[in-house]
Structures are given as C-alpha cells and as structure tokens.
Short mmCIF file of C-alpha atoms in Angstrom, two decimals:
data_model
loop_
_atom_site.label_atom_id
_atom_site.label_comp_id
_atom_site.label_asym_id
_atom_site.label_seq_id
_atom_site.Cartn_x
_atom_site.Cartn_y
_atom_site.Cartn_z
CA UNK A 1 14.01 -4.06 30.01
CA UNK A 2 15.78 -6.12 27.39
CA UNK A 3 13.41 -6.24 24.42
CA UNK A 4 13.54 -8.33 21.25
CA UNK A 5 11.49 -7.07 18.29
CA UNK A 6 10.80 -9.35 15.34
CA UNK A 7 10.43 -7.49 12.03
CA UNK A 8 12.10 -4.40 10.54
CA UNK A 9 9.47 -3.19 8.09
CA UNK A 10 7.18 -0.52 9.62
CA UNK A 11 5.87 -1.60 13.03
CA UNK A 12 9.24 -2.99 14.19
CA UNK A 13 11.34 0.16 13.73
CA UNK A 14 8.51 2.26 15.19
CA UNK A 15 8.44 0.07 18.31
CA UNK A 16 12.23 0.17 18.49
CA UNK A 17 12.24 3.96 18.29
CA UNK A 18 9.81 4.47 21.16
CA UNK A 19 11.09 1.72 23.46
CA UNK A 20 14.72 2.74 23.02
CA UNK A 21 13.78 6.35 23.80
CA UNK A 22 12.14 5.02 26.97
CA UNK A 23 15.49 3.62 28.11
CA UNK A 24 15.00 -0.03 27.16
CA UNK A 25 17.70 -2.12 25.49
CA UNK A 26 16.18 -3.03 22.12
CA UNK A 27 17.28 -5.58 19.53
CA UNK A 28 15.44 -5.91 16.21
CA UNK A 29 15.79 -9.15 14.24
CA UNK A 30 14.79 -9.24 10.55
CA UNK A 31 14.97 -12.24 8.24
CA UNK A 32 15.75 -10.10 5.16
CA UNK A 33 19.39 -9.30 4.51
CA UNK A 34 18.82 -5.55 4.77
CA UNK A 35 16.08 -2.96 5.04
CA UNK A 36 13.58 -3.86 2.35
CA UNK A 37 13.16 -1.41 -0.52
CA UNK A 38 10.31 -0.94 -2.95
CA UNK A 39 6.97 -2.46 -2.10
CA UNK A 40 3.47 -1.15 -2.50
CA UNK A 41 2.29 2.29 -1.46
CA UNK A 42 0.95 2.84 2.06
CA UNK A 43 -0.87 5.87 3.39
CA UNK A 44 -1.76 7.95 6.42
CA UNK A 45 -5.09 9.62 7.05
CA UNK A 46 -6.35 12.03 9.67
CA UNK A 47 -4.91 13.95 12.60
CA UNK A 48 -4.14 10.89 14.74
CA UNK A 49 -1.67 9.40 12.27
CA UNK A 50 -0.07 12.78 11.70
CA UNK A 51 0.34 13.53 15.41
CA UNK A 52 2.22 10.27 16.03
CA UNK A 53 4.59 10.89 13.10
CA UNK A 54 5.13 14.46 14.33
CA UNK A 55 5.93 13.17 17.82
CA UNK A 56 8.51 10.89 16.20
CA UNK A 57 9.95 13.93 14.44
CA UNK A 58 9.59 12.43 10.97
CA UNK A 59 6.38 13.88 9.50
CA UNK A 60 8.24 16.43 7.36
CA UNK A 61 10.68 13.82 6.11
CA UNK A 62 7.89 11.42 5.17
CA UNK A 63 6.02 14.26 3.45
CA UNK A 64 9.10 15.03 1.34
CA UNK A 65 9.19 11.49 -0.10
CA UNK A 66 5.45 11.15 -0.68
CA UNK A 67 4.24 9.66 -3.92
CA UNK A 68 2.60 11.70 -6.66
CA UNK A 69 -1.16 11.87 -5.85
CA UNK A 70 -2.67 9.56 -8.45
CA UNK A 71 -6.25 9.42 -9.69
CA UNK A 72 -7.46 6.04 -10.86
CA UNK A 73 -9.43 6.10 -14.12
CA UNK A 74 -11.75 3.13 -14.41
CA UNK A 75 -12.00 2.20 -18.09
CA UNK A 76 -13.70 -0.38 -20.29
CA UNK A 77 -11.96 -2.76 -22.69
CA UNK A 78 -11.71 0.00 -25.31
CA UNK A 79 -10.25 2.50 -22.86
CA UNK A 80 -13.41 4.55 -22.44
CA UNK A 81 -13.68 6.28 -19.06
CA UNK A 82 -16.34 4.85 -16.70
CA UNK A 83 -15.43 6.50 -13.37
CA UNK A 84 -12.66 8.43 -11.62
CA UNK A 85 -11.50 7.35 -8.17
CA UNK A 86 -9.88 10.39 -6.49
CA UNK A 87 -6.33 10.18 -5.19
CA UNK A 88 -7.53 11.11 -1.69
CA UNK A 89 -9.72 8.01 -1.50
CA UNK A 90 -6.92 5.60 -2.45
CA UNK A 91 -3.94 7.43 -0.98
CA UNK A 92 -5.28 9.19 2.11
CA UNK A 93 -3.71 12.48 3.19
CA UNK A 94 -0.17 11.31 2.55
CA UNK A 95 0.99 8.27 0.59
CA UNK A 96 4.51 6.86 0.55
CA UNK A 97 6.19 3.71 -0.69
CA UNK A 98 6.50 1.08 2.02
CA UNK A 99 10.23 0.69 1.46
CA UNK A 100 10.84 4.44 1.66
CA UNK A 101 8.87 4.71 4.91
CA UNK A 102 10.70 1.72 6.36
CA UNK A 103 14.03 3.33 5.59
CA UNK A 104 13.02 6.57 7.36
CA UNK A 105 11.92 4.67 10.48
CA UNK A 106 15.06 2.52 10.44
CA UNK A 107 17.29 5.59 10.25
CA UNK A 108 15.35 7.20 13.13
CA UNK A 109 15.90 4.16 15.37
CA UNK A 110 19.19 2.53 14.35
CA UNK A 111 21.43 4.62 16.63
CA UNK A 112 19.45 3.56 19.71
CA UNK A 113 18.64 -0.07 18.85
CA UNK A 114 20.63 -3.04 17.61
CA UNK A 115 19.53 -4.43 14.24
CA UNK A 116 20.26 -8.05 13.29
CA UNK A 117 19.54 -8.82 9.63
CA UNK A 118 19.40 -12.19 7.90
CA UNK A 119 18.03 -13.99 10.96
CA UNK A 120 14.71 -14.85 12.58
CA UNK A 121 13.20 -16.29 15.74
CA UNK A 122 12.91 -20.09 15.73
CA UNK A 123 11.70 -20.76 19.27
CA UNK A 124 10.35 -18.97 22.35
CA UNK A 125 10.40 -20.47 25.85
CA UNK A 126 8.80 -18.34 28.52
CA UNK A 127 9.94 -18.47 32.12
CA UNK A 128 8.79 -16.48 35.16
CA UNK A 129 11.59 -13.96 34.70
CA UNK A 130 11.95 -13.77 30.92
CA UNK A 131 11.70 -15.39 27.50
CA UNK A 132 14.47 -17.63 26.19
CA UNK A 133 14.87 -17.12 22.45
CA UNK A 134 16.69 -19.17 19.83
CA UNK A 135 17.36 -17.63 16.42
CA UNK A 136 17.82 -19.54 13.18
CA UNK A 137 21.53 -18.64 13.25
CA UNK A 138 21.87 -20.46 16.58
CA UNK A 139 22.13 -17.28 18.61
CA UNK A 140 20.50 -17.72 22.05
CA UNK A 141 19.53 -15.08 24.55
CA UNK A 142 16.92 -14.15 27.14
CA UNK A 143 14.66 -11.09 27.04
CA UNK A 144 12.15 -9.44 29.33
CA UNK A 145 9.78 -8.75 26.44
CA UNK A 146 9.32 -10.06 22.88
CA UNK A 147 7.43 -7.96 20.31
CA UNK A 148 5.99 -9.58 17.19
CA UNK A 149 6.01 -6.90 14.49
CA UNK A 150 6.53 -9.39 11.68
CA UNK A 151 3.45 -8.99 9.53
CA UNK A 152 0.27 -10.88 8.81
CA UNK A 153 2.15 -14.20 8.55
CA UNK A 154 3.83 -13.56 11.90
CA UNK A 155 6.21 -16.19 13.21
CA UNK A 156 6.02 -14.74 16.72
CA UNK A 157 2.23 -15.05 16.73
CA UNK A 158 2.50 -18.69 15.63
CA UNK A 159 5.04 -19.51 18.34
CA UNK A 160 3.30 -17.66 21.19
CA UNK A 161 -0.40 -17.85 20.31
CA UNK A 162 -0.90 -20.80 17.97
CA UNK A 163 -1.32 -21.74 14.30
CA UNK A 164 -1.87 -19.02 11.71
CA UNK A 165 -5.16 -20.62 10.64
CA UNK A 166 -6.63 -19.80 14.07
CA UNK A 167 -6.19 -16.06 13.52
CA UNK A 168 -5.77 -15.26 9.80
CA UNK A 169 -8.94 -15.61 7.71
CA UNK A 170 -8.98 -15.59 3.91
CA UNK A 171 -11.49 -13.05 2.55
CA UNK A 172 -12.06 -14.50 -0.90
CA UNK A 173 -9.54 -12.59 -3.05
CA UNK A 174 -5.83 -12.54 -3.90
CA UNK A 175 -3.63 -9.68 -5.02
CA UNK A 176 -0.28 -9.42 -6.78
CA UNK A 177 1.98 -6.39 -7.18
CA UNK A 178 4.58 -6.42 -9.95
CA UNK A 179 6.89 -3.41 -9.93
CA UNK A 180 10.41 -2.19 -10.38
CA UNK A 181 12.10 0.34 -8.10
CA UNK A 182 14.15 1.60 -11.05
CA UNK A 183 11.02 2.93 -12.75
CA UNK A 184 9.74 6.46 -12.35
CA UNK A 185 6.21 7.14 -11.19
CA UNK A 186 3.34 8.23 -13.41
CA UNK A 187 3.83 11.52 -15.19
CA UNK A 188 2.18 14.34 -13.27
CA UNK A 189 -0.83 16.06 -14.82
CA UNK A 190 -1.37 19.34 -13.01
CA UNK A 191 0.63 17.95 -10.08
CA UNK A 192 -1.18 14.59 -10.20
CA UNK A 193 -0.69 11.24 -11.83
CA UNK A 194 -3.21 9.03 -13.59
CA UNK A 195 -3.55 5.28 -13.18
CA UNK A 196 -5.94 2.95 -14.97
CA UNK A 197 -8.22 0.20 -13.69
CA UNK A 198 -9.89 -2.41 -15.85
CA UNK A 199 -12.33 -4.94 -14.41
CA UNK A 200 -14.33 -7.89 -15.46
CA UNK A 201 -16.29 -9.85 -12.84
CA UNK A 202 -13.93 -11.07 -10.13
CA UNK A 203 -10.78 -9.56 -11.67
CA UNK A 204 -8.95 -6.22 -11.59
CA UNK A 205 -5.92 -5.27 -13.66
CA UNK A 206 -4.39 -1.87 -12.85
CA UNK A 207 -1.53 0.12 -14.36
CA UNK A 208 0.07 3.32 -13.19
CA UNK A 209 0.06 3.53 -9.43
CA UNK A 210 3.07 4.87 -7.50
CA UNK A 211 6.32 3.78 -9.19
CA UNK A 212 4.10 2.54 -12.04
CA UNK A 213 3.54 -1.01 -10.76
CA UNK A 214 1.07 -3.47 -12.16
CA UNK A 215 -1.63 -4.57 -9.73
CA UNK A 216 -3.73 -7.69 -10.07
CA UNK A 217 -6.67 -8.55 -7.78
CA UNK A 218 -8.78 -11.64 -8.37
CA UNK A 219 -11.51 -13.57 -6.57
CA UNK A 220 -10.52 -17.06 -5.50
CA UNK A 221 -10.84 -19.66 -2.81
CA UNK A 222 -7.61 -20.36 -0.93
CA UNK A 223 -4.68 -21.38 -3.13
CA UNK A 224 -1.74 -23.45 -1.94
CA UNK A 225 1.58 -22.11 -3.18
CA UNK A 226 5.20 -21.79 -2.09
CA UNK A 227 5.78 -18.29 -0.70
CA UNK A 228 9.43 -18.53 -1.68
CA UNK A 229 8.78 -19.54 -5.31
CA UNK A 230 8.20 -16.33 -7.26
CA UNK A 231 8.03 -18.10 -10.62
CA UNK A 232 5.24 -20.34 -9.35
CA UNK A 233 3.38 -17.25 -8.14
CA UNK A 234 3.79 -15.48 -11.48
CA UNK A 235 2.39 -18.60 -13.14
CA UNK A 236 -0.73 -18.35 -10.99
CA UNK A 237 -1.30 -14.77 -12.18
CA UNK A 238 -0.68 -15.70 -15.85
CA UNK A 239 -3.26 -18.48 -15.70
CA UNK A 240 -5.86 -16.35 -13.90
CA UNK A 241 -5.55 -13.52 -16.43
CA UNK A 242 -4.90 -15.44 -19.64
CA UNK A 243 -8.38 -14.66 -21.04
CA UNK A 244 -8.61 -11.01 -19.99
CA UNK A 245 -8.61 -8.19 -22.54
CA UNK A 246 -7.62 -4.51 -22.45
CA UNK A 247 -3.85 -4.13 -21.82
CA UNK A 248 -3.59 -7.30 -19.78
CA UNK A 249 -1.66 -9.28 -22.48
CA UNK A 250 1.16 -6.71 -22.37
CA UNK A 251 1.12 -6.78 -18.55
CA UNK A 252 1.54 -10.56 -18.61
CA UNK A 253 4.22 -10.36 -21.29
CA UNK A 254 6.29 -8.09 -19.09
CA UNK A 255 5.81 -10.19 -15.96
CA UNK A 256 8.98 -12.33 -16.27
CA UNK A 257 11.19 -9.23 -16.22
CA UNK A 258 9.67 -7.68 -13.13
CA UNK A 259 12.33 -7.67 -10.41
CA UNK A 260 9.78 -7.05 -7.67
CA UNK A 261 6.78 -9.34 -7.38
CA UNK A 262 4.54 -10.22 -4.46
CA UNK A 263 1.45 -12.43 -4.32
CA UNK A 264 -0.70 -12.97 -1.25
CA UNK A 265 -4.27 -13.48 -0.14
CA UNK A 266 -6.48 -10.66 1.05
CA UNK A 267 -6.90 -11.71 4.65
CA UNK A 268 -7.99 -10.42 8.04
CA UNK A 269 -6.43 -11.06 11.44
CA UNK A 270 -8.98 -11.57 14.21
CA UNK A 271 -7.74 -11.60 17.80
CA UNK A 272 -9.47 -10.72 21.06
CA UNK A 273 -6.18 -9.64 22.63
CA UNK A 274 -2.67 -8.99 21.36
CA UNK A 275 -0.66 -9.98 24.44
CA UNK A 276 0.24 -13.26 26.06
CA UNK A 277 2.71 -13.64 28.91
CA UNK A 278 5.74 -11.58 27.94
CA UNK A 279 4.86 -11.44 24.22
CA UNK A 280 2.97 -8.63 22.49
CA UNK A 281 1.94 -8.18 18.85
CA UNK A 282 1.98 -4.85 17.00
CA UNK A 283 0.85 -3.98 13.47
CA UNK A 284 -0.37 -6.50 10.91
CA UNK A 285 0.55 -9.46 13.11
CA UNK A 286 -2.16 -8.28 15.54
CA UNK A 287 -4.73 -6.34 13.51
CA UNK A 288 -3.86 -6.79 9.85
CA UNK A 289 -6.39 -6.43 7.05
CA UNK A 290 -4.77 -6.70 3.63
CA UNK A 291 -5.19 -3.61 1.40
CA UNK A 292 -7.67 -2.25 3.94
CA UNK A 293 -6.04 1.17 3.92
CA UNK A 294 -5.43 1.49 7.67
CA UNK A 295 -2.65 -1.02 8.39
CA UNK A 296 0.30 1.37 8.39
CA UNK A 297 -1.48 3.94 10.54
CA UNK A 298 -2.51 1.21 12.98
CA UNK A 299 1.09 0.00 13.19
CA UNK A 300 2.45 3.49 13.92
CA UNK A 301 -0.22 4.23 16.53
CA UNK A 302 0.11 0.76 18.09
CA UNK A 303 3.86 1.20 18.58
CA UNK A 304 3.31 4.56 20.29
CA UNK A 305 0.50 3.27 22.53
CA UNK A 306 2.50 0.19 23.58
CA UNK A 307 5.56 2.24 24.53
CA UNK A 308 3.43 4.86 26.26
CA UNK A 309 1.52 2.34 28.36
CA UNK A 310 4.71 0.52 29.34
CA UNK A 311 6.22 3.82 30.43
CA UNK A 312 3.09 4.87 32.32
CA UNK A 313 3.01 1.52 34.15
CA UNK A 314 6.68 1.73 35.09
CA UNK A 315 7.44 -1.37 33.02
CA UNK A 316 4.82 -3.51 34.77
CA UNK A 317 3.63 -5.72 31.90
CA UNK A 318 0.26 -6.65 33.44
CA UNK A 319 -1.45 -3.25 33.54
CA UNK A 320 0.45 -1.98 30.48
CA UNK A 321 -0.66 -4.93 28.33
CA UNK A 322 -4.25 -4.64 29.58
CA UNK A 323 -4.41 -0.99 28.56
CA UNK A 324 -2.74 -1.66 25.21
CA UNK A 325 -5.22 -4.45 24.45
CA UNK A 326 -8.20 -2.26 25.36
CA UNK A 327 -7.10 0.82 23.41
CA UNK A 328 -5.92 -0.97 20.28
CA UNK A 329 -8.84 -3.41 20.15
CA UNK A 330 -11.18 -0.44 19.97
CA UNK A 331 -9.10 1.47 17.44
CA UNK A 332 -8.51 -1.58 15.25
CA UNK A 333 -12.22 -2.28 14.80
CA UNK A 334 -11.90 -0.99 11.22
CA UNK A 335 -9.48 -3.84 10.51
CA UNK A 336 -11.95 -6.41 11.83
CA UNK A 337 -14.72 -5.45 9.43
CA UNK A 338 -13.36 -4.18 6.11
CA UNK A 339 -12.68 -6.26 3.00
CA UNK A 340 -10.98 -4.57 0.02
CA UNK A 341 -11.47 -7.51 -2.33
CA UNK A 342 -15.14 -6.95 -3.29
CA UNK A 343 -14.41 -3.24 -3.82
CA UNK A 344 -11.38 -3.79 -6.03
CA UNK A 345 -12.67 -6.83 -7.92
CA UNK A 346 -16.46 -7.18 -7.58
CA UNK A 347 -17.71 -10.61 -8.59
CA UNK A 348 -20.59 -9.46 -10.84
CA UNK A 349 -21.23 -6.78 -13.45
CA UNK A 350 -24.00 -5.37 -11.29
CA UNK A 351 -21.60 -4.88 -8.40
CA UNK A 352 -19.06 -3.33 -10.76
CA UNK A 353 -21.62 -0.77 -11.89
CA UNK A 354 -22.56 0.00 -8.29
CA UNK A 355 -18.90 0.45 -7.30
CA UNK A 356 -18.32 2.86 -10.18
CA UNK A 357 -21.53 4.75 -9.42
CA UNK A 358 -20.26 5.61 -5.92
CA UNK A 359 -17.64 7.83 -7.55
CA UNK A 360 -20.00 9.57 -9.95
CA UNK A 361 -22.36 10.53 -7.12
CA UNK A 362 -20.82 13.36 -5.09
CA UNK A 363 -23.03 12.81 -2.06
CA UNK A 364 -22.18 9.09 -1.85
CA UNK A 365 -18.48 9.90 -2.18
CA UNK A 366 -18.57 12.53 0.59
CA UNK A 367 -20.30 10.06 2.91
CA UNK A 368 -17.59 7.44 2.22
CA UNK A 369 -14.80 9.92 2.92
CA UNK A 370 -16.39 11.04 6.21
CA UNK A 371 -16.63 7.41 7.31
CA UNK A 372 -12.97 6.67 6.55
CA UNK A 373 -11.89 9.90 8.29
CA UNK A 374 -13.83 8.86 11.39
CA UNK A 375 -12.19 5.42 11.47
CA UNK A 376 -8.72 6.97 11.13
CA UNK A 377 -9.19 9.26 14.13
CA UNK A 378 -11.31 7.01 16.35
CA UNK A 379 -8.86 6.64 19.23
CA UNK A 380 -8.14 8.58 22.37
CA UNK A 381 -4.54 9.37 21.54
CA UNK A 382 -3.15 10.00 24.99
CA UNK A 383 -0.32 12.39 25.67
CA UNK A 384 2.37 10.20 27.17
CA UNK A 385 4.21 13.22 28.46
CA UNK A 386 7.45 11.58 29.57
CA UNK A 387 7.64 9.57 26.33
CA UNK A 388 7.09 12.64 24.18
CA UNK A 389 9.69 14.68 26.10
CA UNK A 390 12.31 12.01 25.51
CA UNK A 391 11.48 12.01 21.81
CA UNK A 392 11.74 15.78 21.46
#
C-alpha cells in the first residue's frame, strides 16, 4: 500500500519503520523543519515496551542515551526535605529525552521511508479506492492509508473524526517545561541525579530533571492562548507563579532566556475506536494522557500492533483495523483513567501531605509500583512472525 503518516516525533517514525519493513511505500510528513530536538523526558517500563524496542533493534541504542536516573526531593520553602520520590517511579526502567528517542527512530526508518519536513496535511477526501490528500505546500497525492501520529492536538483526527473538543478533555491542570539542550544534566550522586520539587496548593515548581529543565504544573480551568506565541505563554507562567516562594523568583527571572519552552494543558484523549475508513490514529492522537507516564510506550506498541495486524490480514483494512482497535483499546485503558495533575500539584495542603506520605511508607510505594508495572505489561503482545523476521 501507499501510506501517508502525519508526524515525525515518536509514533510516526515507529509506524514508518514497521510498515516500510512490511513492504509498503511510506511517506512521513512533519510540519517542523527537521527532526525535533530537546523536549521533556519520556520513559519505558516493563517487558512489553522492551520487547518491542528489541524487535526494532534499537533497545541497546536507546539504553546508551538514557538520562541520569534522578530522584526528586520534595522540599519546603526553606529547602527542608519532606519526601523522596525514587527515580524508578518517575522515570520507569529506562528514561530518555524525547528528541533523542525521536532521532533514533528517524535514523532507523529514514532509509526505507520518505520524510517530508516543513509541511502538513490540510485536507483529506476519502474515496472507495483511496484517500486524496492536499498538503499545505500544495502537494496533492492519493494514498491507500493515512496514519495520524501527530500528537494530542492531531490534525488528522480533526479532519477524519471531528473537532478536538469532542475527544480531548482538559483535566484541570497545565504544565510548562523550560529547558535548554545546551545544558548538562544534574550532577550524578552515586550514579544518580537529584531534582527538587516545591509545592503550594495547586502549584508545583521543579528544578533539576533530565537536562536540568524547569517544570511548572498548576491547577487551572481552560485557558485560551496562542500556541505559536511563546512570549504570551511565558507571561501566563510568570503571572501564575508571581507570588510563589522558594527558588521560583530565580526560575522566573531566567525564563526569558530559555530557548526551549512548551506550555500545554494536562488532557486526556477519549475515543471508542481509533480507525475510520482508511484513516487510523496511533500514539497520543488516539490514546494520549498528558504526563501520564505511558504515552511513549503506548505509541511504540501501537505502531507494532498496527503493522502486525495489517500484515496478518494481508493488507485488508477491515479485519486489521478491528483487531487493532480491540487490542489497543484494552491496553490503553491506563490512558483513559489516569490524571497526573492532582499528583504533581495537589489543590490542598492535606492532599500534599498525603502525596508525600505515599513515598515515606514503603508498603504504599511497593503497591503503587506493582500497579504501574501491571498497566505497562497488560497486553497480549503477539508474535507477528513475518513482521519480526523482516525486521531482523
């Protein structure tokens, strides 16, 4: 088949890798001018995530560029330690910067797929035999299959399924990451780094994660802002944190010089199915849950399952899509229920104390880790034998 994939972050290159190895002619279109660098840290947890990366032949490479495991020290306004959040809870079994992972997946797929940067899909018109696509550049073509791997604000989902508001639900918090790829990560202490969290009700300010970014999380109803106006977004953060103590004044003072900045709502995508006609969604566009801790693993597994089911069905979209919907809807149940906002920035002092207490009680912590491990491995990861042989 001729396949058009929208998005070249994580899910898109993973889909391109597997579909190209299956013999399909794959084009990936990405609105950024090149592979995006930097970005927040993402993680993998459990045997399922690892097996898919191993079948792609890139587990060792990803492991080589992992971030320094970083404990988060929760402190009060005077810097006194209140709790320690272990690196394994925040960063899973293996944590890596989103931009670094994207580059690995791009390099694994670029020889077998065409990449078109600085462009995006503007319209989709489905016919009985294909989908007519118009890009912003004016390029027109027809494809047998279109894959939306373009994130929680997916343009493909909007064009094929309907308005974003029908599927993306604000969960009551916003987050902002301010970093700089030129910076080094936190200094290791016994092979580990230390980051710092400071909360007051409804707000978190954090320093010292991978690549030493500043992280802000705050409770809020929906805010209208221009996604292309970074200065406006920085202004929102300055106003929200203007009265906060600890080291927040120095964080705000350094904000204008931060070359990398991203603000977005903590949101959840809710869909009963991820396919419609000749269009299929993979990754955050289908089952996103901001900062939920499972999005990257879901994207990698979803790409593998989609390609495997298409191969098993001999390219027949009907049965392949039905199986993909069934398998991924079950596996993505963690993304339909979690909400990182109240954990990161509880709205009351009582909830803050309860959050911190979970990490001073060993039994409570072990129970939490067992639950997250179960969610990460809760899928029947089939052996798509022909797909895996082609990848080897």
